Amino acid sequence: MIKTDAWVLYAGPEPSRKQAPVAGELRRETFEFSDLEADEVLVEPLYGSWEANLDHALSRNPVDICRQRREDKIVLGNGALVRIVERGSGVKTLKEGEICMVMPFGKRDEYGFAELVYAYDAPGTIGVMAQRTKMRADNLVAVPTDSRHSLLQWATYGRYFTAWDNWKVASACWRSQLPDVDPADYLVFGWGGGTTLAELQLAKREGFRVAMTASNDRRLEELAKLGITPVDRRKFPNLAYDDERYKTDPEYQASYRESERVFAETIAELSGGRGVAIFLDNLGGALYRATMRVVGRTGIVTTVGWKTGMRLWNLRATECINRRLHIHTHAWRYDDSITIRDFQEKSGWIGQEPTEIFDFDEVPKLASDYLNGKIQTYFPIYRINAV
């Protein structure tokens, strides 16, 4: 058996329809796991990236992931740079000491897409929120030797790999209806987030107008420096829609309608009256009504996540008549991993140097700050071992 210092999540109480899930907390303790199999490697995680699936796991929303895996406790974390310490007897392609990116594939379908995610819903997998962990060697992609980008920049890779895949599908779907128009006349817009930021950089490379929301001055400045039109989210603060309150609370209804009006006018100005051509919506939930309010004809609504709600409602006749397409993707195709890495190295399409780095002792603080919207950067990173 191998022992390591880790942050551990335990299963929550038996779920009940009458009671909301009890949020989990990370406990720091010694965690044990079995010795290496032939196709596995032992690694030291260096920099971990805080991903949305960590927030889902801790909030037990939509499920208690420990109970789903039928495990009493698990180690989370599936986005990180790791250093190889030891190789199983069957591993020939990686070297000890090599620094790699973790590919979060627990189980893949016949096309190479993720069905279960490593260190999330894939049973038996051990995440990177530990001083040492093990994983299949084929879940690692080496950071380019002598890269012109720093290791901290490479630590942002998860959002970029996800963005590359989602944008490829969304762009192709949009072009399938409008193959001959100039993208410079069309707006790609997104709610704020690291994956959205990465996709907008790709959209800009293809010639689209690009804009994105942010709710603090620092992020607004960062967007402007990247050539993305910043839209101050604080100008329409009451955009979260609640159907019951809208019907019964006149004051709430008025405040919502005012925020929606300002938002719609902002999009009309940015899009030349056409509405959003491709809306990057990884939030859903209460913002979905506002999203659909501004998507234009032949528009795309594309998503890789559901941070504020999974269940959405559409009027199918409206969507058909307006020829609006809805795109849903998850992670990326396994076989594209090397291609995306090489594109990042060659093109410079990569995250900026992260500025908020939490020590291993501070992981619970990072979790709390992320949950409460206190993170300033698009790429929150935690340091696990010294480089």
Short mmCIF file of C-alpha atoms in Angstrom, two decimals:
data_model
loop_
_atom_site.label_atom_id
_atom_site.label_comp_id
_atom_site.label_asym_id
_atom_site.label_seq_id
_atom_site.Cartn_x
_atom_site.Cartn_y
_atom_site.Cartn_z
CA MET A 1 0.00 0.00 0.00
CA ILE A 2 1.02 3.61 -0.65
CA LYS A 3 0.30 6.35 1.87
CA THR A 4 -0.02 10.05 1.13
CA ASP A 5 -1.10 13.36 2.65
CA ALA A 6 -4.38 14.37 1.01
CA TRP A 7 -7.55 16.42 1.18
CA VAL A 8 -10.39 13.90 1.44
CA LEU A 9 -14.15 14.18 0.85
CA TYR A 10 -16.42 11.81 2.76
CA ALA A 11 -19.87 10.65 1.68
CA GLY A 12 -22.75 12.72 3.01
CA PRO A 13 -25.89 11.64 4.88
CA GLU A 14 -28.45 9.47 3.15
CA PRO A 15 -30.22 11.77 0.65
CA SER A 16 -33.82 12.72 1.30
CA ARG A 17 -36.46 14.43 -0.81
CA LYS A 18 -37.48 16.51 2.19
CA GLN A 19 -34.02 17.84 2.99
CA ALA A 20 -31.49 19.62 0.82
CA PRO A 21 -28.09 17.92 0.43
CA VAL A 22 -25.61 18.64 3.21
CA ALA A 23 -22.55 20.31 1.70
CA GLY A 24 -19.30 18.41 2.10
CA GLU A 25 -16.02 19.62 3.54
CA LEU A 26 -12.46 18.63 2.79
CA ARG A 27 -10.52 16.87 5.56
CA ARG A 28 -6.76 16.67 5.51
CA GLU A 29 -5.55 13.21 6.48
CA THR A 30 -3.43 10.25 5.44
CA PHE A 31 -4.95 8.43 2.48
CA GLU A 32 -3.92 4.92 1.41
CA PHE A 33 -4.11 3.32 -2.01
CA SER A 34 -2.83 0.14 -3.63
CA ASP A 35 0.54 -0.34 -5.29
CA LEU A 36 1.05 0.42 -8.98
CA GLU A 37 -0.50 -1.75 -11.67
CA ALA A 38 1.51 -2.39 -14.83
CA ASP A 39 -0.18 0.44 -16.78
CA GLU A 40 -0.05 3.04 -14.00
CA VAL A 41 2.37 5.72 -12.83
CA LEU A 42 3.00 7.22 -9.42
CA VAL A 43 3.08 11.02 -9.61
CA GLU A 44 3.65 14.11 -7.49
CA PRO A 45 1.05 16.78 -8.36
CA LEU A 46 2.63 20.23 -8.74
CA TYR A 47 -0.07 22.75 -9.62
CA GLY A 48 -3.78 21.94 -9.44
CA SER A 49 -6.48 23.90 -11.22
CA TRP A 50 -9.76 24.50 -9.40
CA GLU A 51 -12.43 23.17 -11.76
CA ALA A 52 -16.22 23.45 -11.58
CA ASN A 53 -16.60 19.71 -10.90
CA LEU A 54 -14.89 20.26 -7.54
CA ASP A 55 -17.60 22.73 -6.61
CA HIS A 56 -20.29 20.24 -7.72
CA ALA A 57 -18.69 17.52 -5.59
CA LEU A 58 -18.46 19.65 -2.45
CA SER A 59 -22.00 20.99 -2.76
CA ARG A 60 -23.26 17.47 -3.57
CA ASN A 61 -25.14 19.03 -6.46
CA PRO A 62 -26.46 17.38 -8.54
CA VAL A 63 -25.41 14.20 -6.68
CA ASP A 64 -23.34 12.97 -3.76
CA ILE A 65 -20.45 11.76 -5.87
CA CYS A 66 -19.08 9.49 -3.11
CA ARG A 67 -22.39 7.66 -2.85
CA GLN A 68 -22.67 7.42 -6.61
CA ARG A 69 -19.24 5.79 -6.68
CA ARG A 70 -20.19 3.59 -3.67
CA GLU A 71 -17.10 4.77 -1.79
CA ASP A 72 -16.94 6.13 1.76
CA LYS A 73 -14.32 8.71 0.88
CA ILE A 74 -12.51 9.97 -2.20
CA VAL A 75 -9.71 12.29 -3.27
CA LEU A 76 -10.86 14.86 -5.82
CA GLY A 77 -8.99 16.84 -8.45
CA ASN A 78 -8.58 16.09 -12.15
CA GLY A 79 -6.83 19.14 -13.55
CA ALA A 80 -3.13 19.43 -12.69
CA LEU A 81 0.48 19.34 -13.74
CA VAL A 82 2.21 16.31 -12.24
CA ARG A 83 5.76 14.97 -12.08
CA ILE A 84 6.31 11.27 -12.68
CA VAL A 85 7.93 9.52 -9.73
CA GLU A 86 7.67 5.85 -10.68
CA ARG A 87 6.37 3.82 -13.63
CA GLY A 88 4.51 0.54 -13.70
CA SER A 89 6.24 -2.35 -15.46
CA GLY A 90 4.23 -1.86 -18.67
CA VAL A 91 4.80 1.89 -19.07
CA LYS A 92 7.41 2.64 -21.73
CA THR A 93 6.48 6.06 -23.17
CA LEU A 94 6.96 8.34 -20.15
CA LYS A 95 10.09 9.09 -18.16
CA GLU A 96 10.61 9.52 -14.45
CA GLY A 97 10.87 13.22 -13.66
CA GLU A 98 8.81 14.23 -16.71
CA ILE A 99 6.12 16.89 -16.12
CA CYS A 100 2.72 16.11 -17.60
CA MET A 101 -0.86 17.35 -17.84
CA VAL A 102 -3.60 15.10 -16.48
CA MET A 103 -6.31 14.15 -18.99
CA PRO A 104 -9.53 13.61 -16.99
CA PHE A 105 -10.78 10.46 -18.74
CA GLY A 106 -12.12 7.81 -16.35
CA LYS A 107 -14.02 5.85 -19.00
CA ARG A 108 -14.15 6.64 -22.72
CA ASP A 109 -16.74 5.70 -25.31
CA GLU A 110 -15.88 4.18 -28.69
CA TYR A 111 -15.21 7.65 -30.14
CA GLY A 112 -12.85 8.77 -27.38
CA PHE A 113 -15.28 11.00 -25.49
CA ALA A 114 -15.55 10.89 -21.69
CA GLU A 115 -18.38 8.84 -20.22
CA LEU A 116 -16.98 8.94 -16.68
CA VAL A 117 -14.54 11.55 -15.42
CA TYR A 118 -11.34 10.64 -13.61
CA ALA A 119 -11.37 11.68 -9.92
CA TYR A 120 -15.01 12.68 -10.17
CA ASP A 121 -17.59 10.04 -11.09
CA ALA A 122 -15.21 7.27 -12.22
CA PRO A 123 -15.08 4.69 -9.38
CA GLY A 124 -11.70 3.86 -7.88
CA THR A 125 -9.86 6.87 -9.32
CA ILE A 126 -7.70 8.98 -7.01
CA GLY A 127 -7.39 12.69 -7.66
CA VAL A 128 -4.52 15.16 -7.55
CA MET A 129 -5.50 16.85 -4.28
CA ALA A 130 -2.76 14.79 -2.63
CA GLN A 131 1.01 14.87 -2.21
CA ARG A 132 1.20 11.69 -4.29
CA THR A 133 -1.32 9.79 -6.36
CA LYS A 134 -1.47 7.22 -9.12
CA MET A 135 -3.22 7.06 -12.49
CA ARG A 136 -3.13 5.29 -15.83
CA ALA A 137 -0.18 6.38 -17.92
CA ASP A 138 -2.42 7.02 -20.93
CA ASN A 139 -4.14 9.77 -18.93
CA LEU A 140 -0.99 11.89 -19.12
CA VAL A 141 0.23 14.23 -21.85
CA ALA A 142 3.72 15.63 -21.44
CA VAL A 143 4.26 19.39 -21.28
CA PRO A 144 6.39 20.33 -24.33
CA THR A 145 10.11 20.20 -23.63
CA ASP A 146 11.65 23.69 -23.53
CA SER A 147 8.21 25.27 -23.94
CA ARG A 148 8.06 29.03 -24.44
CA HIS A 149 5.21 29.07 -21.91
CA SER A 150 5.64 28.80 -18.15
CA LEU A 151 4.43 25.85 -16.09
CA LEU A 152 1.89 28.12 -14.43
CA GLN A 153 0.47 28.99 -17.85
CA TRP A 154 0.25 25.30 -18.72
CA ALA A 155 -1.62 24.73 -15.45
CA THR A 156 -4.60 26.53 -17.05
CA TYR A 157 -4.87 23.88 -19.80
CA GLY A 158 -8.14 22.27 -18.65
CA ARG A 159 -10.33 25.22 -19.56
CA TYR A 160 -8.52 25.62 -22.88
CA PHE A 161 -8.82 21.97 -23.90
CA THR A 162 -12.54 22.09 -23.09
CA ALA A 163 -12.95 25.37 -24.95
CA TRP A 164 -11.18 24.06 -28.08
CA ASP A 165 -13.60 21.16 -28.38
CA ASN A 166 -16.76 23.16 -27.69
CA TRP A 167 -15.79 25.99 -30.04
CA LYS A 168 -14.95 23.57 -32.86
CA VAL A 169 -18.47 22.13 -32.73
CA ALA A 170 -20.28 25.46 -32.21
CA SER A 171 -18.40 27.22 -35.01
CA ALA A 172 -19.04 24.38 -37.45
CA CYS A 173 -22.76 24.34 -36.59
CA TRP A 174 -23.05 28.10 -37.10
CA ARG A 175 -21.25 27.86 -40.44
CA SER A 176 -23.56 25.04 -41.53
CA GLN A 177 -26.39 27.58 -41.82
CA LEU A 178 -24.47 30.69 -42.85
CA PRO A 179 -21.44 29.51 -44.85
CA ASP A 180 -20.98 32.69 -46.92
CA VAL A 181 -21.31 35.57 -44.44
CA ASP A 182 -18.53 37.65 -42.90
CA PRO A 183 -18.12 36.81 -39.18
CA ALA A 184 -17.00 40.39 -38.57
CA ASP A 185 -20.70 41.32 -38.72
CA TYR A 186 -21.67 38.81 -36.01
CA LEU A 187 -21.27 38.75 -32.24
CA VAL A 188 -20.02 35.92 -30.05
CA PHE A 189 -20.91 36.65 -26.43
CA GLY A 190 -20.48 34.81 -23.14
CA TRP A 191 -21.10 34.92 -19.42
CA GLY A 192 -17.79 35.25 -17.58
CA GLY A 193 -15.48 32.31 -16.90
CA GLY A 194 -12.13 30.83 -17.92
CA THR A 195 -13.54 28.46 -20.54
CA THR A 196 -15.64 31.24 -22.05
CA LEU A 197 -12.57 33.47 -22.15
CA ALA A 198 -10.62 30.80 -24.04
CA GLU A 199 -13.46 30.28 -26.55
CA LEU A 200 -13.78 34.00 -27.21
CA GLN A 201 -10.09 34.13 -28.05
CA LEU A 202 -10.70 31.43 -30.67
CA ALA A 203 -13.76 33.29 -31.97
CA LYS A 204 -11.68 36.46 -32.29
CA ARG A 205 -9.11 34.52 -34.32
CA GLU A 206 -11.91 33.54 -36.71
CA GLY A 207 -12.92 37.17 -37.16
CA PHE A 208 -16.03 37.44 -35.00
CA ARG A 209 -16.94 40.38 -32.81
CA VAL A 210 -16.42 39.20 -29.23
CA ALA A 211 -17.71 40.41 -25.87
CA MET A 212 -17.95 39.01 -22.36
CA THR A 213 -19.36 39.93 -18.97
CA ALA A 214 -17.32 40.53 -15.83
CA SER A 215 -18.34 41.86 -12.45
CA ASN A 216 -15.13 43.45 -11.16
CA ASP A 217 -12.78 46.10 -12.51
CA ARG A 218 -9.76 43.81 -12.67
CA ARG A 219 -11.45 41.32 -14.97
CA LEU A 220 -12.92 44.06 -17.14
CA GLU A 221 -9.42 45.46 -17.64
CA GLU A 222 -8.06 42.00 -18.51
CA LEU A 223 -10.74 41.50 -21.16
CA ALA A 224 -9.98 44.84 -22.78
CA LYS A 225 -6.27 44.00 -22.95
CA LEU A 226 -7.13 40.76 -24.79
CA GLY A 227 -9.22 42.61 -27.38
CA ILE A 228 -12.52 41.32 -25.97
CA THR A 229 -15.21 43.95 -25.41
CA PRO A 230 -15.84 44.03 -21.65
CA VAL A 231 -19.47 44.24 -20.49
CA ASP A 232 -19.96 45.26 -16.88
CA ARG A 233 -22.31 42.73 -15.28
CA ARG A 234 -23.12 45.25 -12.55
CA LYS A 235 -25.19 47.31 -15.03
CA PHE A 236 -27.93 44.67 -14.95
CA PRO A 237 -27.74 43.28 -11.41
CA ASN A 238 -31.22 41.73 -11.17
CA LEU A 239 -31.06 39.39 -14.14
CA ALA A 240 -31.57 36.14 -12.21
CA TYR A 241 -35.10 35.00 -13.12
CA ASP A 242 -37.48 33.33 -10.68
CA ASP A 243 -40.81 32.46 -12.29
CA GLU A 244 -42.80 32.32 -9.06
CA ARG A 245 -41.49 35.65 -7.79
CA TYR A 246 -42.02 37.22 -11.20
CA LYS A 247 -45.71 36.29 -11.03
CA THR A 248 -46.33 37.30 -7.42
CA ASP A 249 -43.87 40.10 -6.52
CA PRO A 250 -44.40 43.35 -8.48
CA GLU A 251 -41.22 44.94 -7.15
CA TYR A 252 -39.12 41.95 -8.17
CA GLN A 253 -40.81 41.87 -11.58
CA ALA A 254 -40.00 45.51 -12.19
CA SER A 255 -36.35 45.15 -11.17
CA TYR A 256 -35.94 42.05 -13.33
CA ARG A 257 -37.51 43.69 -16.38
CA GLU A 258 -35.29 46.74 -16.01
CA SER A 259 -32.14 44.60 -15.88
CA GLU A 260 -33.31 42.57 -18.87
CA ARG A 261 -34.02 45.78 -20.81
CA VAL A 262 -30.52 47.14 -20.16
CA PHE A 263 -28.98 43.80 -21.08
CA ALA A 264 -30.98 43.54 -24.33
CA GLU A 265 -30.04 47.10 -25.32
CA THR A 266 -26.38 46.37 -24.64
CA ILE A 267 -26.46 43.28 -26.88
CA ALA A 268 -28.36 45.14 -29.61
CA GLU A 269 -25.66 47.81 -29.70
CA LEU A 270 -22.80 45.29 -29.74
CA SER A 271 -24.41 43.10 -32.41
CA GLY A 272 -25.69 45.78 -34.74
CA GLY A 273 -29.23 44.72 -33.95
CA ARG A 274 -28.76 41.10 -35.04
CA GLY A 275 -28.58 39.57 -31.59
CA VAL A 276 -25.94 37.10 -30.46
CA ALA A 277 -24.71 34.71 -33.17
CA ILE A 278 -23.05 32.29 -30.73
CA PHE A 279 -23.85 32.60 -27.03
CA LEU A 280 -21.42 30.82 -24.69
CA ASP A 281 -23.60 29.87 -21.72
CA ASN A 282 -22.02 27.64 -19.07
CA LEU A 283 -24.38 28.88 -16.36
CA GLY A 284 -27.95 28.01 -17.37
CA GLY A 285 -30.43 28.21 -14.52
CA ALA A 286 -31.80 31.63 -13.68
CA LEU A 287 -29.87 33.41 -16.45
CA TYR A 288 -31.24 31.23 -19.23
CA ARG A 289 -34.26 33.45 -19.92
CA ALA A 290 -31.98 36.46 -20.48
CA THR A 291 -29.70 34.35 -22.67
CA MET A 292 -32.55 33.32 -24.97
CA ARG A 293 -33.90 36.86 -25.04
CA VAL A 294 -30.84 38.07 -26.98
CA VAL A 295 -29.90 35.12 -29.24
CA GLY A 296 -30.54 36.08 -32.86
CA ARG A 297 -31.96 34.12 -35.78
CA THR A 298 -29.79 31.15 -36.80
CA GLY A 299 -28.04 31.68 -33.46
CA ILE A 300 -26.19 29.09 -31.43
CA VAL A 301 -26.46 28.51 -27.68
CA THR A 302 -23.51 26.40 -26.68
CA THR A 303 -22.50 25.00 -23.31
CA VAL A 304 -20.00 22.76 -21.56
CA GLY A 305 -21.45 23.18 -18.08
CA TRP A 306 -24.40 23.94 -15.85
CA LYS A 307 -22.98 25.93 -12.95
CA THR A 308 -26.25 27.56 -11.83
CA GLY A 309 -28.81 25.03 -13.04
CA MET A 310 -29.30 21.93 -15.22
CA ARG A 311 -33.01 22.02 -16.03
CA LEU A 312 -33.99 24.42 -18.82
CA TRP A 313 -37.23 25.10 -20.65
CA ASN A 314 -37.68 25.98 -24.34
CA LEU A 315 -40.62 26.75 -26.58
CA ARG A 316 -39.76 24.42 -29.44
CA ALA A 317 -41.81 26.30 -32.05
CA THR A 318 -39.84 29.49 -31.37
CA GLU A 319 -36.53 27.67 -31.63
CA CYS A 320 -37.53 25.97 -34.89
CA ILE A 321 -38.86 29.12 -36.55
CA ASN A 322 -35.73 31.05 -35.59
CA ARG A 323 -33.47 28.12 -36.60
CA ARG A 324 -31.56 28.32 -33.33
CA LEU A 325 -29.26 25.43 -32.52
CA HIS A 326 -28.38 24.18 -29.03
CA ILE A 327 -24.93 22.63 -28.57
CA HIS A 328 -23.90 20.52 -25.57
CA THR A 329 -20.37 19.13 -25.19
CA HIS A 330 -18.36 17.70 -22.31
CA ALA A 331 -14.56 17.77 -21.92
CA TRP A 332 -12.91 16.91 -25.27
CA ARG A 333 -12.05 13.95 -27.47
CA TYR A 334 -9.18 11.93 -26.04
CA ASP A 335 -7.44 11.58 -29.41
CA ASP A 336 -7.37 15.37 -29.82
CA SER A 337 -5.30 15.93 -26.67
CA ILE A 338 -1.91 16.09 -28.40
CA THR A 339 -3.34 18.26 -31.19
CA ILE A 340 -4.70 20.81 -28.72
CA ARG A 341 -1.44 20.87 -26.74
CA ASP A 342 0.59 21.47 -29.88
CA PHE A 343 -1.79 24.20 -31.06
CA GLN A 344 -1.36 25.95 -27.72
CA GLU A 345 2.42 25.78 -27.90
CA LYS A 346 2.59 27.01 -31.49
CA SER A 347 -0.13 29.66 -31.47
CA GLY A 348 0.22 31.15 -27.99
CA TRP A 349 -3.45 30.45 -27.27
CA ILE A 350 -2.89 29.76 -23.60
CA GLY A 351 -3.85 31.22 -20.24
CA GLN A 352 -2.11 34.23 -18.82
CA GLU A 353 0.21 33.70 -15.88
CA PRO A 354 -2.15 32.94 -12.94
CA THR A 355 -2.00 35.55 -10.20
CA GLU A 356 -3.97 33.82 -7.44
CA ILE A 357 -2.08 30.75 -6.22
CA PHE A 358 -3.12 29.01 -3.01
CA ASP A 359 -0.81 26.79 -0.99
CA PHE A 360 -1.82 23.20 -0.24
CA ASP A 361 -2.78 24.25 3.30
CA GLU A 362 -5.19 26.80 1.82
CA VAL A 363 -7.26 24.46 -0.37
CA PRO A 364 -10.38 24.80 1.84
CA LYS A 365 -10.07 28.60 1.61
CA LEU A 366 -9.85 28.33 -2.17
CA ALA A 367 -13.00 26.19 -2.16
CA SER A 368 -14.83 28.77 -0.04
CA ASP A 369 -13.63 31.76 -2.08
CA TYR A 370 -14.65 30.06 -5.33
CA LEU A 371 -18.11 29.22 -3.97
CA ASN A 372 -18.66 32.78 -2.73
CA GLY A 373 -17.41 34.55 -5.84
CA LYS A 374 -14.30 36.00 -4.22
CA ILE A 375 -11.83 34.71 -6.82
CA GLN A 376 -10.51 37.53 -9.00
CA THR A 377 -8.67 35.49 -11.62
CA TYR A 378 -10.14 33.25 -14.31
CA PHE A 379 -7.62 30.55 -13.39
CA PRO A 380 -7.47 29.74 -9.65
CA ILE A 381 -4.49 27.49 -8.93
CA TYR A 382 -3.34 25.60 -5.85
CA ARG A 383 0.27 24.51 -5.29
CA ILE A 384 0.73 20.93 -4.04
CA ASN A 385 4.45 20.12 -4.30
CA ALA A 386 7.50 22.23 -5.06
CA VAL A 387 8.49 22.36 -8.72
#
